[in-house]
Coordinates of C-alpha atoms and ligand atoms in Angstrom, one line a residue:
M1 CA 0.0 0.0 0.0
I2 CA 1.5 3.3 -1.1
E3 CA 0.5 6.4 0.9
R4 CA 0.7 9.8 -0.5
N5 CA -0.2 13.0 1.4
P6 CA 1.7 16.1 0.5
E7 CA 0.0 18.0 3.3
K8 CA 1.8 15.9 5.8
N9 CA 5.0 16.0 3.8
W10 CA 5.1 12.3 3.5
P11 CA 7.7 11.0 1.1
A12 CA 6.1 9.6 -2.1
C13 CA 7.7 6.2 -1.5
L14 CA 6.2 5.6 1.9
E15 CA 4.4 2.3 2.6
H16 CA 2.8 1.3 5.9
N17 CA 2.8 -2.1 7.6
K18 CA 5.2 -3.6 5.0
P19 CA 5.7 -7.4 5.2
L20 CA 9.5 -8.0 5.4
G21 CA 9.5 -11.8 5.0
P22 CA 9.6 -11.7 1.2
L23 CA 12.5 -9.2 1.3
I24 CA 14.9 -11.2 3.4
S25 CA 16.6 -14.5 2.5
M26 CA 15.9 -16.1 5.9
A27 CA 12.2 -15.5 5.1
T28 CA 11.3 -14.8 8.8
P29 CA 7.9 -13.2 9.0
A30 CA 8.0 -9.6 10.4
T31 CA 6.4 -6.3 9.5
A32 CA 7.9 -2.8 9.2
R33 CA 5.8 0.0 10.6
A34 CA 6.9 2.0 7.6
F35 CA 9.0 1.3 4.5
C36 CA 10.5 3.4 1.7
R37 CA 12.5 2.2 -1.4
V38 CA 14.4 5.4 -2.2
E39 CA 15.6 6.1 -5.7
S40 CA 17.5 9.3 -5.1
L41 CA 19.3 11.3 -2.4
A42 CA 16.4 13.6 -2.2
D43 CA 14.0 10.7 -1.6
L44 CA 16.4 9.4 1.1
Q45 CA 16.5 12.8 2.8
A46 CA 12.7 13.1 2.7
A47 CA 12.3 9.6 4.2
L48 CA 14.7 10.4 7.0
A49 CA 13.1 13.7 7.7
W50 CA 9.7 12.0 8.0
A51 CA 11.1 9.4 10.4
N52 CA 12.6 12.2 12.4
A53 CA 9.4 14.2 12.5
E54 CA 7.5 11.0 13.6
S55 CA 10.2 10.2 16.2
L56 CA 10.7 6.8 14.6
P57 CA 13.9 4.8 14.4
Y58 CA 15.1 3.8 11.0
M59 CA 17.3 1.1 9.5
V60 CA 18.7 0.3 6.1
L61 CA 17.8 -2.9 4.2
G62 CA 19.7 -4.0 1.1
G63 CA 19.0 -7.4 -0.4
G64 CA 18.1 -8.8 3.0
S65 CA 20.7 -11.7 2.9
N66 CA 22.5 -10.8 6.0
L67 CA 20.0 -9.8 8.6
L68 CA 17.4 -11.2 10.9
F69 CA 14.2 -9.6 12.3
V70 CA 13.4 -11.2 15.6
D71 CA 10.3 -9.0 15.9
D72 CA 8.3 -6.4 13.9
Y73 CA 10.3 -3.3 13.1
P74 CA 8.8 -0.4 15.0
G75 CA 10.2 2.3 12.7
L76 CA 11.1 3.1 9.0
V77 CA 12.9 0.5 6.9
I78 CA 14.8 2.3 4.0
Q79 CA 15.9 0.3 1.0
P80 CA 18.3 2.2 -1.3
G81 CA 17.3 1.7 -4.9
F82 CA 20.2 3.7 -6.5
S83 CA 20.8 1.7 -9.7
Q84 CA 23.5 3.4 -11.7
L85 CA 26.4 1.3 -12.9
A86 CA 29.3 2.6 -15.1
L87 CA 32.9 2.0 -15.9
A88 CA 35.7 4.5 -16.4
P89 CA 39.1 3.6 -17.8
G90 CA 42.1 4.4 -15.6
A91 CA 45.9 4.1 -16.1
E92 CA 47.7 1.0 -17.4
G93 CA 44.9 -1.5 -17.9
Q94 CA 43.0 -0.4 -14.8
Y95 CA 39.3 0.4 -14.8
Q96 CA 37.1 2.0 -12.2
L97 CA 33.6 0.6 -11.7
V98 CA 31.1 3.0 -10.1
G99 CA 27.8 1.8 -8.9
G100 CA 24.8 2.7 -6.8
A101 CA 24.1 1.1 -3.5
G102 CA 21.0 -0.6 -4.8
V103 CA 22.6 -2.5 -7.7
P104 CA 22.4 -6.3 -7.0
W105 CA 26.0 -7.6 -6.2
Q106 CA 25.6 -10.3 -8.9
Q107 CA 24.9 -7.7 -11.5
V108 CA 28.2 -6.0 -10.6
V109 CA 30.1 -9.2 -10.9
D110 CA 28.5 -10.1 -14.2
F111 CA 29.2 -6.6 -15.5
A112 CA 32.9 -7.0 -14.8
V113 CA 33.2 -10.6 -15.9
A114 CA 31.4 -9.9 -19.2
R115 CA 34.1 -7.2 -20.0
N116 CA 37.0 -9.6 -19.1
L117 CA 37.9 -7.4 -16.1
W118 CA 39.6 -9.2 -13.1
G119 CA 38.9 -8.6 -9.5
L120 CA 35.4 -9.8 -8.7
E121 CA 35.3 -13.3 -10.2
N122 CA 35.9 -15.1 -6.8
L123 CA 33.1 -13.1 -5.2
T124 CA 30.4 -14.4 -7.6
R125 CA 27.1 -15.7 -6.3
I126 CA 27.3 -13.8 -3.0
P127 CA 23.7 -12.5 -2.6
G128 CA 22.9 -8.9 -1.7
S129 CA 23.5 -5.4 -2.9
L130 CA 26.6 -3.4 -3.9
G131 CA 25.9 -0.9 -1.0
A132 CA 26.0 -3.7 1.6
A133 CA 29.2 -5.3 0.2
P134 CA 31.6 -2.9 2.2
I135 CA 29.5 -3.2 5.4
Q136 CA 31.0 -6.6 6.2
N137 CA 33.8 -6.5 3.6
I138 CA 32.4 -9.5 1.8
G139 CA 34.8 -12.3 1.1
A140 CA 34.9 -15.7 -0.5
Y141 CA 37.4 -18.1 -2.2
G142 CA 40.5 -16.2 -1.1
V143 CA 39.4 -12.7 -2.0
E144 CA 37.9 -9.9 0.1
L145 CA 36.2 -6.8 -1.2
D146 CA 38.9 -4.5 0.3
Q147 CA 41.4 -5.9 -2.3
V148 CA 39.4 -4.2 -5.1
F149 CA 37.8 -1.4 -3.1
D150 CA 38.6 2.2 -4.1
S151 CA 36.2 4.4 -2.1
L152 CA 32.5 5.1 -1.4
T153 CA 30.2 7.9 -0.7
A154 CA 27.6 7.8 2.1
L155 CA 25.1 10.0 3.7
D156 CA 26.2 10.9 7.2
V157 CA 22.8 11.0 8.9
Q158 CA 24.1 12.7 12.0
R159 CA 25.5 15.7 10.1
G160 CA 23.1 15.5 7.1
E161 CA 26.1 15.6 4.7
V162 CA 27.3 13.4 1.9
V163 CA 30.8 12.2 2.8
A164 CA 33.5 10.2 1.0
F165 CA 35.4 7.3 2.5
S166 CA 38.8 6.0 1.2
R167 CA 39.7 2.4 1.7
E168 CA 41.8 3.2 4.7
Q169 CA 38.9 5.2 6.3
C170 CA 36.6 2.2 6.0
G171 CA 38.6 0.2 8.5
F172 CA 38.2 -3.1 6.7
G173 CA 38.9 -6.4 8.5
Y174 CA 37.6 -10.0 8.4
R175 CA 33.8 -9.4 7.9
Q176 CA 34.3 -6.0 9.5
S177 CA 34.3 -2.3 8.7
V178 CA 33.7 1.0 10.5
F179 CA 30.1 0.7 9.3
K180 CA 29.6 -2.3 11.6
G181 CA 31.6 -0.7 14.3
D182 CA 31.8 2.9 15.5
G183 CA 29.8 4.2 12.5
K184 CA 27.0 1.7 12.8
G185 CA 23.6 3.3 11.9
R186 CA 25.3 6.7 11.1
Y187 CA 26.2 6.2 7.5
I188 CA 24.0 5.1 4.5
V189 CA 26.1 4.0 1.6
L190 CA 25.1 5.7 -1.6
E191 CA 27.7 4.8 -4.2
V192 CA 30.8 2.5 -4.3
R193 CA 33.9 2.6 -6.5
L194 CA 35.9 -0.6 -7.3
N195 CA 39.3 -1.0 -9.1
L196 CA 39.3 -3.7 -11.7
S197 CA 42.1 -4.9 -14.0
A198 CA 42.3 -5.8 -17.6
E199 CA 45.6 -7.6 -16.8
P200 CA 45.1 -11.1 -15.6
R201 CA 45.4 -11.4 -11.8
P202 CA 43.6 -14.7 -10.9
V203 CA 43.5 -15.7 -7.2
L204 CA 43.5 -19.5 -7.3
S205 CA 44.9 -20.4 -3.9
Y206 CA 41.6 -21.7 -2.6
Q207 CA 40.9 -25.4 -2.5
G208 CA 39.0 -26.3 -5.7
L209 CA 40.5 -23.5 -7.8
E210 CA 44.1 -24.7 -7.9
D211 CA 43.5 -26.9 -11.0
L212 CA 42.7 -23.7 -13.0
A213 CA 46.3 -22.5 -12.6
G214 CA 47.4 -24.7 -15.6
E215 CA 44.8 -23.2 -18.0
S216 CA 46.4 -21.3 -20.9
A217 CA 43.5 -19.0 -21.7
L218 CA 42.1 -18.4 -18.3
T219 CA 39.4 -15.7 -18.1
P220 CA 37.4 -14.1 -15.2
A221 CA 34.4 -16.0 -16.6
K222 CA 36.1 -19.4 -16.2
V223 CA 37.1 -18.6 -12.6
A224 CA 33.6 -17.3 -11.8
A225 CA 32.0 -20.5 -13.3
Q226 CA 34.3 -22.7 -11.2
V227 CA 33.5 -20.7 -8.0
A228 CA 29.8 -20.8 -8.8
A229 CA 30.0 -24.6 -9.2
L230 CA 31.8 -25.0 -5.9
R231 CA 29.3 -22.7 -4.1
G232 CA 26.4 -24.6 -5.6
Q233 CA 27.7 -27.9 -4.0
K234 CA 28.1 -26.3 -0.5
L235 CA 25.5 -23.6 0.0
P236 CA 21.7 -24.0 -0.1
D237 CA 19.8 -21.6 -2.4
P238 CA 17.7 -19.3 -0.2
A239 CA 14.9 -19.4 -2.7
A240 CA 14.5 -23.1 -2.1
L241 CA 15.7 -23.3 1.5
P242 CA 15.6 -19.9 3.4
N243 CA 19.0 -19.1 5.0
S244 CA 21.4 -16.2 5.4
G245 CA 24.6 -17.9 4.5
S246 CA 27.2 -18.3 7.2
F247 CA 25.4 -17.6 10.5
F248 CA 28.6 -17.3 12.6
H249 CA 32.0 -15.8 12.0
N250 CA 35.0 -18.1 12.0
P251 CA 36.4 -17.4 15.5
L252 CA 39.9 -16.0 16.0
V253 CA 41.7 -17.4 19.0
S254 CA 45.3 -17.1 20.4
H255 CA 48.0 -19.5 19.3
A256 CA 48.1 -21.0 22.8
Q257 CA 44.4 -21.7 22.9
A258 CA 44.5 -23.3 19.4
D259 CA 47.4 -25.5 20.6
R260 CA 45.4 -26.6 23.7
L261 CA 42.4 -27.4 21.6
R262 CA 44.5 -29.3 19.1
A263 CA 45.9 -31.4 21.9
R264 CA 42.3 -32.4 22.8
Y265 CA 40.9 -32.5 19.3
P266 CA 43.7 -33.5 16.8
A267 CA 41.3 -33.1 13.9
L268 CA 40.7 -29.4 14.8
V269 CA 40.3 -27.3 11.6
S270 CA 42.5 -24.1 12.0
Y271 CA 44.2 -21.5 9.9
P272 CA 47.2 -19.5 11.2
Q273 CA 46.7 -15.7 10.6
P274 CA 49.4 -13.1 9.8
D275 CA 48.8 -11.4 13.2
G276 CA 49.8 -14.6 15.1
R277 CA 46.2 -15.6 16.0
V278 CA 44.5 -18.7 14.6
K279 CA 41.2 -18.8 12.8
L280 CA 39.0 -21.8 13.6
A281 CA 36.4 -23.3 11.3
A282 CA 33.1 -22.4 13.0
G283 CA 31.4 -25.1 10.9
W284 CA 33.7 -27.8 12.3
L285 CA 33.0 -26.7 15.9
I286 CA 29.3 -26.7 15.3
E287 CA 29.5 -30.2 13.7
Q288 CA 31.5 -31.5 16.7
A289 CA 28.8 -30.0 19.0
G290 CA 26.3 -32.3 17.3
F291 CA 24.3 -29.8 15.4
K292 CA 25.0 -30.6 11.8
G293 CA 21.7 -31.6 10.2
F294 CA 19.8 -30.8 13.4
A295 CA 16.1 -29.8 12.8
E296 CA 13.5 -28.8 15.3
Q297 CA 10.2 -26.8 15.1
G298 CA 10.8 -25.7 11.5
V299 CA 14.3 -24.4 11.9
G300 CA 17.7 -26.2 11.8
V301 CA 21.3 -26.5 10.7
H302 CA 22.1 -27.4 7.1
R303 CA 22.9 -31.1 6.7
A304 CA 25.9 -30.4 4.4
Q305 CA 27.2 -27.1 5.9
A306 CA 27.0 -26.7 9.7
L307 CA 27.7 -23.0 9.5
V308 CA 24.4 -22.3 7.8
L309 CA 21.2 -22.1 9.8
V310 CA 18.1 -22.9 7.7
N311 CA 14.5 -21.9 8.1
P312 CA 12.4 -24.4 6.0
G313 CA 9.3 -23.7 8.1
R314 CA 9.6 -19.9 7.5
E315 CA 9.5 -19.6 11.3
S316 CA 10.1 -16.5 13.3
G317 CA 13.4 -14.8 13.7
A318 CA 13.1 -15.3 17.4
R319 CA 13.1 -19.1 16.9
V320 CA 16.1 -18.9 14.6
L321 CA 17.9 -16.8 17.2
A322 CA 17.0 -19.2 20.0
L323 CA 18.7 -22.1 18.0
A324 CA 21.8 -19.9 17.4
V325 CA 22.1 -19.1 21.1
R326 CA 21.8 -22.8 21.9
I327 CA 24.6 -23.6 19.5
Q328 CA 26.7 -20.7 20.9
H329 CA 26.2 -22.1 24.4
K330 CA 27.2 -25.7 23.5
V331 CA 30.3 -24.6 21.6
R332 CA 31.4 -22.4 24.5
E333 CA 30.8 -25.3 26.9
L334 CA 32.9 -27.7 24.8
F335 CA 35.6 -25.5 23.4
D336 CA 35.6 -22.3 25.4
V337 CA 35.2 -20.5 22.1
E338 CA 32.7 -17.6 21.5
L339 CA 30.8 -17.8 18.3
V340 CA 29.8 -14.4 17.0
I341 CA 26.6 -14.1 15.0
E342 CA 27.2 -12.7 11.5
P343 CA 23.8 -11.3 10.4
G344 CA 22.6 -8.1 11.9
V345 CA 19.8 -8.7 14.4
Y346 CA 16.9 -6.3 14.4
P347 CA 15.0 -4.4 15.8
Ligands
FAD401 C1 23.3 -18.1 0.5 C2 24.2 -17.0 1.0 C3 25.6 -17.0 0.8 C4 26.4 -16.0 1.3 N1 27.7 -16.0 1.0 C5 28.5 -15.1 1.5 C6 29.9 -15.1 1.2 O1 30.4 -16.0 0.6 N2 30.7 -14.1 1.7 C7 30.2 -13.1 2.5 O2 30.9 -12.2 2.9 N3 28.8 -13.0 2.7 C8 28.0 -14.0 2.3 N4 26.7 -13.9 2.5 C9 26.1 -12.8 3.3 C10 25.5 -11.6 2.5 O3 25.2 -12.1 1.2 C11 26.5 -10.4 2.4 O4 26.8 -10.0 3.7 C12 25.9 -9.3 1.6 O5 26.8 -8.3 1.4 C13 24.6 -8.7 2.3 O6 24.0 -7.8 1.3 P1 22.5 -7.4 1.5 O7 22.3 -6.3 0.5 O8 21.6 -8.5 1.4 O9 22.5 -6.7 2.9 P2 21.4 -6.8 4.0 O10 21.2 -8.1 4.5 O11 20.1 -6.1 3.5 O12 22.0 -5.8 5.1 C14 23.1 -6.3 5.8 C15 23.6 -5.1 6.7 O13 24.1 -4.0 5.9 C16 23.4 -2.8 6.2 N5 23.2 -2.2 4.9 C17 22.7 -2.7 3.7 N6 22.8 -1.8 2.8 C18 23.4 -0.6 3.3 C19 23.7 0.7 2.8 N7 23.4 1.0 1.5 N8 24.2 1.6 3.7 C20 24.4 1.2 5.0 N9 24.1 0.0 5.5 C21 23.6 -0.9 4.7 C22 22.1 -3.3 6.8 O14 21.5 -2.3 7.6 C23 22.5 -4.5 7.6 O15 23.0 -4.2 8.8 C24 25.8 -14.9 2.0 C25 24.4 -14.9 2.3 C26 23.6 -15.9 1.8 C27 22.2 -15.9 2.0

């Protein structure tokens, strides 16, 4: 239902009591008190002014593939629809891709791959929008967004100004950025710039990609096809089985703790990090805790990938969260390791 009432200065895009289930990959039923899909900066500012005038909280929704509503949202949900996508040539075989926050991430990858430009091929098939990609510095198959990231512009809601962020200013880390940290809720990403290369620079270190190293005429399309095939074997399609991808971060522990755990569990799956810490495979910990394939009351853990919580019954976010907390508790009890939930939990 679209409401229009110029007398009350309502933004034209405003909808009331918007069902959110169809907009999020976990398909948890919830309703937003108000919703706006904004197509321009002016729309966005009008929507924020309205929420402010009504004393309502607001939040930003991209493709809905990395968040969980555990209850109805009592304020305004804003979905950036900015859909521009362009390419500018740079120096020495480099290109800069510029895209609006609302462009689907897969469209961005396909755009680069179709032009034989390197940089995004390992990140194919990650659901969501371009604007959300920097929020958790998306990563897969040996590549993270920050490796191709140039800069972004965002609306600073506190100051009401459009501001630019360089790569350094974004504070990227493993599934981390300032937008999830100190700047959480303050910035709405408008446009993102990525650096792509016409010169081949394949990243084939990840298991399942090494065999491509021998190919004479390797293209970004070939790498993307291999990544897509590997992902298809491991991850359930949210359209068929609602999920939000990895539900927990892979925990980082000290070297000493990893050694202690390995003494007790020789099969521990772990990856030493450059900073001296050790990354543990959260999926392995969850499997050892007995949750792989677990199902109860319409929610569960994927039978092939223990890191993925699934919601075949399209049950409430509260029920999904209760299962996640149960898993956290068991893993803490067994391994003394804290699992951090990856999706943003709202309200
Ligand atoms: C099947 C599946 C596989 C996945 N695989 C991967 C993977 O391999 N690697 C990986 O890193 N992630 C993966 N994910 C997680 C998810 O796809 C990414 O985190 C993605 O970037 C989320 O994009 P989105 O548009 O859906 O964001 P949403 O879920 O809509 O939002 C996520 C967060 O970003 C904020 N946000 C969104 N847009 C903006 C904006 N314009 N400005 C400010 N804040 C914003 C939201 O408020 C929210 O806090 C996977 C998810 C699924 C379902």
